[in-house]
Amino acid sequence: MIKKAFIFDLDGVIVDTAKYHYLAWKKIAEELNIDFTLEHNELLKGVSRVRSLDIILELGQIEASQEDKNKWLFQKNEDYLSYLVDIDQSEILPGVLPILKYLKEQNQAIALGSASKNARPILEKTGIMPYFDAIVDGNDVSNAKPDPEVFLIAAQLLGVLPEDAIVFEDSVAGVQAANIGKMTSIGIGEEAILYQAKYIFKDFTHIETSFIASLIK
Ligand code: BG6
Ligand code: MG
């Protein structure tokens, strides 16, 4: 049996924090009089903070100085962090813990592959840090998803070839990153959005351990 690497995105895959990113960006967009819908928000998922702001400004056709951009980036993060103050295990999405436990029992390598610079405190607060053999986050990469850098580093840290890595993602950019990296992409969310993924599940409660076992074989 070849050891596989199971790489998890964080926001919207492990924890229900994607909604907080959305709320914080929506506030900035409203201040700037930019119409920012849930559909627009799909473009921001998996994408770095800096790139997210650029996308919002492009939507509103606004050109801004670096000083203003820095101010909004700071404001967005402060607002986002205010939602995280009291988070605990209950923020973990349904079905995630059983899968993490199963992978541990099966001696599989597990990594985090997230664009977020807030990943570590979230893993600590929700108590799931011990499951991860490697953590790669927004502080470790220079290229944002759909560039596969974050996942390639994760696989390398786990000592597993990209072809033997499986990536769980809720974002289009993340699914594309996994595909470009020649990894097995598993989309978590809507098929209409994540159709480029090799497998798609609505959420982790729909993933049977027998399916995971078939990936390990
Ligand atoms: C990704 C989210 O996980 O992290 C994006 O999907 C977010 O919405 C990005 O912009 C960066 O996160 P942070 O916490 O560094 O602002
Ligand atoms: Mg995500």
mmCIF file of C-alpha atoms and ligand atoms in Angstrom:
data_model
loop_
_atom_site.group_PDB
_atom_site.id
_atom_site.type_symbol
_atom_site.label_atom_id
_atom_site.label_comp_id
_atom_site.label_asym_id
_atom_site.label_seq_id
_atom_site.Cartn_x
_atom_site.Cartn_y
_atom_site.Cartn_z
ATOM 1 C CA MET A 1 0.000 0.000 0.000
ATOM 2 C CA ILE A 2 1.363 3.392 -1.013
ATOM 3 C CA LYS A 3 0.935 6.046 1.642
ATOM 4 C CA LYS A 4 -1.380 8.792 0.449
ATOM 5 C CA ALA A 5 -1.465 12.437 1.416
ATOM 6 C CA PHE A 6 -4.842 13.874 2.340
ATOM 7 C CA ILE A 7 -4.714 17.646 2.058
ATOM 8 C CA PHE A 8 -7.535 19.719 3.461
ATOM 9 C CA ASP A 9 -8.403 23.291 2.658
ATOM 10 C CA LEU A 10 -9.569 25.119 5.805
ATOM 11 C CA ASP A 11 -12.251 27.775 5.269
ATOM 12 C CA GLY A 12 -15.482 26.169 4.079
ATOM 13 C CA VAL A 13 -14.029 22.642 4.219
ATOM 14 C CA ILE A 14 -12.990 22.002 7.814
ATOM 15 C CA VAL A 15 -14.600 24.981 9.483
ATOM 16 C CA ASP A 16 -17.617 27.082 8.699
ATOM 17 C CA THR A 17 -15.609 30.289 8.407
ATOM 18 C CA ALA A 18 -16.269 31.024 4.717
ATOM 19 C CA LYS A 19 -19.436 32.845 5.822
ATOM 20 C CA TYR A 20 -17.391 35.171 8.062
ATOM 21 C CA HIS A 21 -15.022 36.030 5.201
ATOM 22 C CA TYR A 22 -18.096 36.865 3.130
ATOM 23 C CA LEU A 23 -19.674 39.066 5.803
ATOM 24 C CA ALA A 24 -16.433 40.965 6.364
ATOM 25 C CA TRP A 25 -15.911 41.580 2.635
ATOM 26 C CA LYS A 26 -19.563 42.540 2.172
ATOM 27 C CA LYS A 27 -19.116 45.296 4.752
ATOM 28 C CA ILE A 28 -16.141 46.734 2.857
ATOM 29 C CA ALA A 29 -18.012 46.448 -0.450
ATOM 30 C CA GLU A 30 -21.033 48.268 1.012
ATOM 31 C CA GLU A 31 -18.821 51.084 2.254
ATOM 32 C CA LEU A 32 -17.505 51.423 -1.286
ATOM 33 C CA ASN A 33 -20.983 51.203 -2.811
ATOM 34 C CA ILE A 34 -20.126 48.004 -4.662
ATOM 35 C CA ASP A 35 -22.832 45.416 -5.259
ATOM 36 C CA PHE A 36 -21.303 42.222 -3.838
ATOM 37 C CA THR A 37 -23.438 39.092 -4.072
ATOM 38 C CA LEU A 38 -22.976 35.483 -2.937
ATOM 39 C CA GLU A 39 -22.260 34.664 -6.577
ATOM 40 C CA HIS A 40 -19.425 37.205 -6.657
ATOM 41 C CA ASN A 41 -18.189 35.689 -3.403
ATOM 42 C CA GLU A 42 -17.429 32.378 -5.168
ATOM 43 C CA LEU A 43 -14.619 34.244 -6.974
ATOM 44 C CA LEU A 44 -13.039 35.085 -3.624
ATOM 45 C CA LYS A 45 -13.090 31.600 -2.139
ATOM 46 C CA GLY A 46 -9.628 30.086 -1.846
ATOM 47 C CA VAL A 47 -8.060 33.329 -2.989
ATOM 48 C CA SER A 48 -5.623 35.360 -0.880
ATOM 49 C CA ARG A 49 -6.746 38.426 1.075
ATOM 50 C CA VAL A 50 -4.884 40.838 -1.208
ATOM 51 C CA ARG A 51 -6.262 39.261 -4.371
ATOM 52 C CA SER A 52 -9.771 39.210 -2.887
ATOM 53 C CA LEU A 53 -9.705 42.979 -2.391
ATOM 54 C CA ASP A 54 -8.471 43.474 -5.943
ATOM 55 C CA ILE A 55 -11.370 41.380 -7.255
ATOM 56 C CA ILE A 56 -13.877 43.477 -5.271
ATOM 57 C CA LEU A 57 -12.340 46.723 -6.530
ATOM 58 C CA GLU A 58 -12.438 45.374 -10.097
ATOM 59 C CA LEU A 59 -16.149 44.578 -9.629
ATOM 60 C CA GLY A 60 -16.763 48.178 -8.608
ATOM 61 C CA GLN A 61 -14.331 49.503 -11.220
ATOM 62 C CA ILE A 62 -12.521 51.366 -8.487
ATOM 63 C CA GLU A 63 -8.880 52.321 -8.669
ATOM 64 C CA ALA A 64 -7.414 52.853 -5.226
ATOM 65 C CA SER A 65 -4.123 53.936 -3.716
ATOM 66 C CA GLN A 66 -1.979 51.407 -1.881
ATOM 67 C CA GLU A 67 -2.695 53.322 1.309
ATOM 68 C CA ASP A 68 -6.460 52.882 0.932
ATOM 69 C CA LYS A 69 -6.011 49.225 -0.006
ATOM 70 C CA ASN A 70 -3.943 48.614 3.128
ATOM 71 C CA LYS A 71 -6.613 50.322 5.225
ATOM 72 C CA TRP A 72 -9.397 48.084 3.794
ATOM 73 C CA LEU A 73 -7.276 44.935 4.115
ATOM 74 C CA PHE A 74 -6.654 45.738 7.770
ATOM 75 C CA GLN A 75 -10.317 46.619 8.369
ATOM 76 C CA LYS A 76 -11.513 43.406 6.697
ATOM 77 C CA ASN A 77 -9.204 41.255 8.775
ATOM 78 C CA GLU A 78 -10.128 42.988 12.050
ATOM 79 C CA ASP A 79 -13.797 42.444 11.278
ATOM 80 C CA TYR A 80 -13.158 38.799 10.282
ATOM 81 C CA LEU A 81 -11.165 38.189 13.468
ATOM 82 C CA SER A 82 -14.003 39.592 15.567
ATOM 83 C CA TYR A 83 -16.139 36.646 14.385
ATOM 84 C CA LEU A 84 -13.425 34.184 15.457
ATOM 85 C CA VAL A 85 -13.028 35.363 19.060
ATOM 86 C CA ASP A 86 -15.368 32.770 20.534
ATOM 87 C CA ILE A 87 -15.073 29.899 18.069
ATOM 88 C CA ASP A 88 -14.605 26.370 19.343
ATOM 89 C CA GLN A 89 -15.126 22.766 18.174
ATOM 90 C CA SER A 90 -18.704 23.541 17.180
ATOM 91 C CA GLU A 91 -17.346 25.492 14.183
ATOM 92 C CA ILE A 92 -16.058 22.237 12.646
ATOM 93 C CA LEU A 93 -18.306 21.237 9.777
ATOM 94 C CA PRO A 94 -20.413 18.058 10.119
ATOM 95 C CA GLY A 95 -18.681 14.824 9.121
ATOM 96 C CA VAL A 96 -15.151 16.241 9.170
ATOM 97 C CA LEU A 97 -13.997 14.767 12.503
ATOM 98 C CA PRO A 98 -15.006 11.160 11.671
ATOM 99 C CA ILE A 99 -13.032 11.362 8.410
ATOM 100 C CA LEU A 100 -9.964 12.830 10.141
ATOM 101 C CA LYS A 101 -10.177 10.068 12.773
ATOM 102 C CA TYR A 102 -10.535 7.376 10.113
ATOM 103 C CA LEU A 103 -7.505 8.690 8.198
ATOM 104 C CA LYS A 104 -5.447 8.645 11.416
ATOM 105 C CA GLU A 105 -6.528 5.058 12.148
ATOM 106 C CA GLN A 106 -5.464 4.121 8.618
ATOM 107 C CA ASN A 107 -2.054 5.732 9.160
ATOM 108 C CA GLN A 108 -2.518 8.196 6.336
ATOM 109 C CA ALA A 109 -0.649 11.482 6.107
ATOM 110 C CA ILE A 110 -2.771 14.581 6.677
ATOM 111 C CA ALA A 111 -1.944 18.194 5.819
ATOM 112 C CA LEU A 112 -3.620 21.560 5.757
ATOM 113 C CA GLY A 113 -3.349 23.529 2.514
ATOM 114 C CA SER A 114 -4.970 26.918 3.070
ATOM 115 C CA ALA A 115 -4.588 30.437 1.665
ATOM 116 C CA SER A 116 -5.421 31.915 5.052
ATOM 117 C CA LYS A 117 -2.923 33.670 7.263
ATOM 118 C CA ASN A 118 -5.268 32.997 10.178
ATOM 119 C CA ALA A 119 -5.175 29.206 9.811
ATOM 120 C CA ARG A 120 -3.098 28.252 12.855
ATOM 121 C CA PRO A 121 -5.190 30.067 15.496
ATOM 122 C CA ILE A 122 -8.331 28.552 13.952
ATOM 123 C CA LEU A 123 -6.895 25.022 14.187
ATOM 124 C CA GLU A 124 -5.886 25.693 17.783
ATOM 125 C CA LYS A 125 -9.216 27.141 18.861
ATOM 126 C CA THR A 126 -11.158 24.271 17.309
ATOM 127 C CA GLY A 127 -8.809 21.698 18.847
ATOM 128 C CA ILE A 128 -7.912 19.847 15.647
ATOM 129 C CA MET A 129 -4.247 20.807 15.351
ATOM 130 C CA PRO A 130 -3.080 17.306 16.496
ATOM 131 C CA TYR A 131 -4.568 15.659 13.386
ATOM 132 C CA PHE A 132 -2.193 17.461 11.042
ATOM 133 C CA ASP A 133 1.245 16.159 10.102
ATOM 134 C CA ALA A 134 1.960 19.331 8.128
ATOM 135 C CA ILE A 135 0.439 22.780 7.898
ATOM 136 C CA VAL A 136 0.888 25.027 4.894
ATOM 137 C CA ASP A 137 -0.967 28.336 4.992
ATOM 138 C CA GLY A 138 -1.011 31.825 3.530
ATOM 139 C CA ASN A 139 2.201 32.681 5.380
ATOM 140 C CA ASP A 140 4.140 29.961 3.556
ATOM 141 C CA VAL A 141 3.279 30.579 -0.091
ATOM 142 C CA SER A 142 3.951 33.277 -2.636
ATOM 143 C CA ASN A 143 1.479 32.123 -5.285
ATOM 144 C CA ALA A 144 -2.254 32.039 -4.590
ATOM 145 C CA LYS A 145 -4.587 29.230 -5.713
ATOM 146 C CA PRO A 146 -5.215 28.254 -8.557
ATOM 147 C CA ASP A 147 -1.438 28.007 -8.446
ATOM 148 C CA PRO A 148 -0.785 24.566 -6.899
ATOM 149 C CA GLU A 149 2.125 25.796 -4.744
ATOM 150 C CA VAL A 150 0.323 25.393 -1.405
ATOM 151 C CA PHE A 151 -0.619 21.768 -2.142
ATOM 152 C CA LEU A 152 2.756 20.870 -3.690
ATOM 153 C CA ILE A 153 4.554 22.095 -0.565
ATOM 154 C CA ALA A 154 2.128 20.110 1.603
ATOM 155 C CA ALA A 155 2.710 16.891 -0.368
ATOM 156 C CA GLN A 156 6.446 17.441 -0.253
ATOM 157 C CA LEU A 157 6.400 17.952 3.525
ATOM 158 C CA LEU A 158 4.490 14.683 3.847
ATOM 159 C CA GLY A 159 6.961 12.912 1.553
ATOM 160 C CA VAL A 160 4.252 11.931 -0.909
ATOM 161 C CA LEU A 161 4.192 12.410 -4.685
ATOM 162 C CA PRO A 162 1.529 14.811 -6.040
ATOM 163 C CA GLU A 163 -0.134 11.882 -7.880
ATOM 164 C CA ASP A 164 -0.685 10.248 -4.491
ATOM 165 C CA ALA A 165 -2.225 13.331 -2.932
ATOM 166 C CA ILE A 166 -5.939 13.909 -2.455
ATOM 167 C CA VAL A 167 -7.233 17.441 -1.952
ATOM 168 C CA PHE A 168 -10.514 18.487 -0.319
ATOM 169 C CA GLU A 169 -11.635 21.912 -1.538
ATOM 170 C CA ASP A 170 -14.743 24.102 -1.487
ATOM 171 C CA SER A 171 -13.426 26.681 -3.950
ATOM 172 C CA VAL A 172 -13.132 26.718 -7.719
ATOM 173 C CA ALA A 173 -9.590 28.131 -7.445
ATOM 174 C CA GLY A 174 -8.624 25.334 -5.043
ATOM 175 C CA VAL A 175 -10.057 22.560 -7.221
ATOM 176 C CA GLN A 176 -8.161 24.014 -10.177
ATOM 177 C CA ALA A 177 -4.967 24.173 -8.084
ATOM 178 C CA ALA A 178 -5.292 20.486 -7.176
ATOM 179 C CA ASN A 179 -5.946 19.544 -10.807
ATOM 180 C CA ILE A 180 -3.015 21.605 -12.076
ATOM 181 C CA GLY A 181 -0.849 19.921 -9.421
ATOM 182 C CA LYS A 182 -1.927 16.492 -10.792
ATOM 183 C CA MET A 183 -3.614 15.601 -7.519
ATOM 184 C CA THR A 184 -7.012 13.998 -6.972
ATOM 185 C CA SER A 185 -9.476 16.821 -6.394
ATOM 186 C CA ILE A 186 -12.525 16.382 -4.203
ATOM 187 C CA GLY A 187 -14.986 19.253 -4.287
ATOM 188 C CA ILE A 188 -17.028 19.925 -1.159
ATOM 189 C CA GLY A 189 -20.139 21.871 -2.097
ATOM 190 C CA GLU A 190 -22.322 22.399 -5.131
ATOM 191 C CA GLU A 191 -21.749 20.386 -8.295
ATOM 192 C CA ALA A 192 -22.832 23.362 -10.457
ATOM 193 C CA ILE A 193 -19.874 25.329 -9.056
ATOM 194 C CA LEU A 194 -17.232 22.657 -8.439
ATOM 195 C CA TYR A 195 -17.793 20.567 -11.582
ATOM 196 C CA GLN A 196 -14.067 20.569 -12.383
ATOM 197 C CA ALA A 197 -13.377 18.336 -9.368
ATOM 198 C CA LYS A 198 -12.804 14.603 -9.879
ATOM 199 C CA TYR A 199 -15.325 13.803 -7.145
ATOM 200 C CA ILE A 200 -17.926 16.101 -5.596
ATOM 201 C CA PHE A 201 -19.778 15.754 -2.297
ATOM 202 C CA LYS A 202 -22.285 18.156 -0.806
ATOM 203 C CA ASP A 203 -20.508 17.902 2.548
ATOM 204 C CA PHE A 204 -18.450 15.433 4.582
ATOM 205 C CA THR A 205 -21.521 13.621 5.925
ATOM 206 C CA HIS A 206 -21.921 12.293 2.373
ATOM 207 C CA ILE A 207 -18.448 10.751 2.310
ATOM 208 C CA GLU A 208 -18.412 7.093 3.361
ATOM 209 C CA THR A 209 -15.276 5.589 4.858
ATOM 210 C CA SER A 210 -15.522 2.946 2.098
ATOM 211 C CA PHE A 211 -14.919 5.748 -0.436
ATOM 212 C CA ILE A 212 -11.828 6.898 1.473
ATOM 213 C CA ALA A 213 -10.691 3.274 1.676
ATOM 214 C CA SER A 214 -10.956 3.004 -2.122
ATOM 215 C CA LEU A 215 -8.620 6.019 -2.464
ATOM 216 C CA ILE A 216 -6.066 4.477 -0.123
ATOM 217 C CA LYS A 217 -5.918 1.114 -1.914
HETATM 218 C C1 BG6 B 1 -9.101 31.301 2.089
HETATM 219 C C2 BG6 B 1 -10.521 31.813 1.983
HETATM 220 O O1 BG6 B 1 -9.099 30.086 2.776
HETATM 221 O O2 BG6 B 1 -8.265 32.227 2.776
HETATM 222 C C3 BG6 B 1 -10.531 33.203 1.380
HETATM 223 O O3 BG6 B 1 -11.272 30.937 1.168
HETATM 224 C C4 BG6 B 1 -9.624 34.110 2.171
HETATM 225 O O4 BG6 B 1 -11.856 33.680 1.398
HETATM 226 C C5 BG6 B 1 -8.212 33.525 2.206
HETATM 227 O O5 BG6 B 1 -9.570 35.409 1.579
HETATM 228 C C6 BG6 B 1 -7.233 34.387 2.999
HETATM 229 O O6 BG6 B 1 -7.603 34.348 4.340
HETATM 230 P P1 BG6 B 1 -7.063 35.325 5.459
HETATM 231 O O7 BG6 B 1 -7.577 34.711 6.742
HETATM 232 O O8 BG6 B 1 -5.554 35.295 5.394
HETATM 233 O O9 BG6 B 1 -7.611 36.675 5.174
HETATM 234 MG MG MG B 2 -12.043 27.156 1.239
#
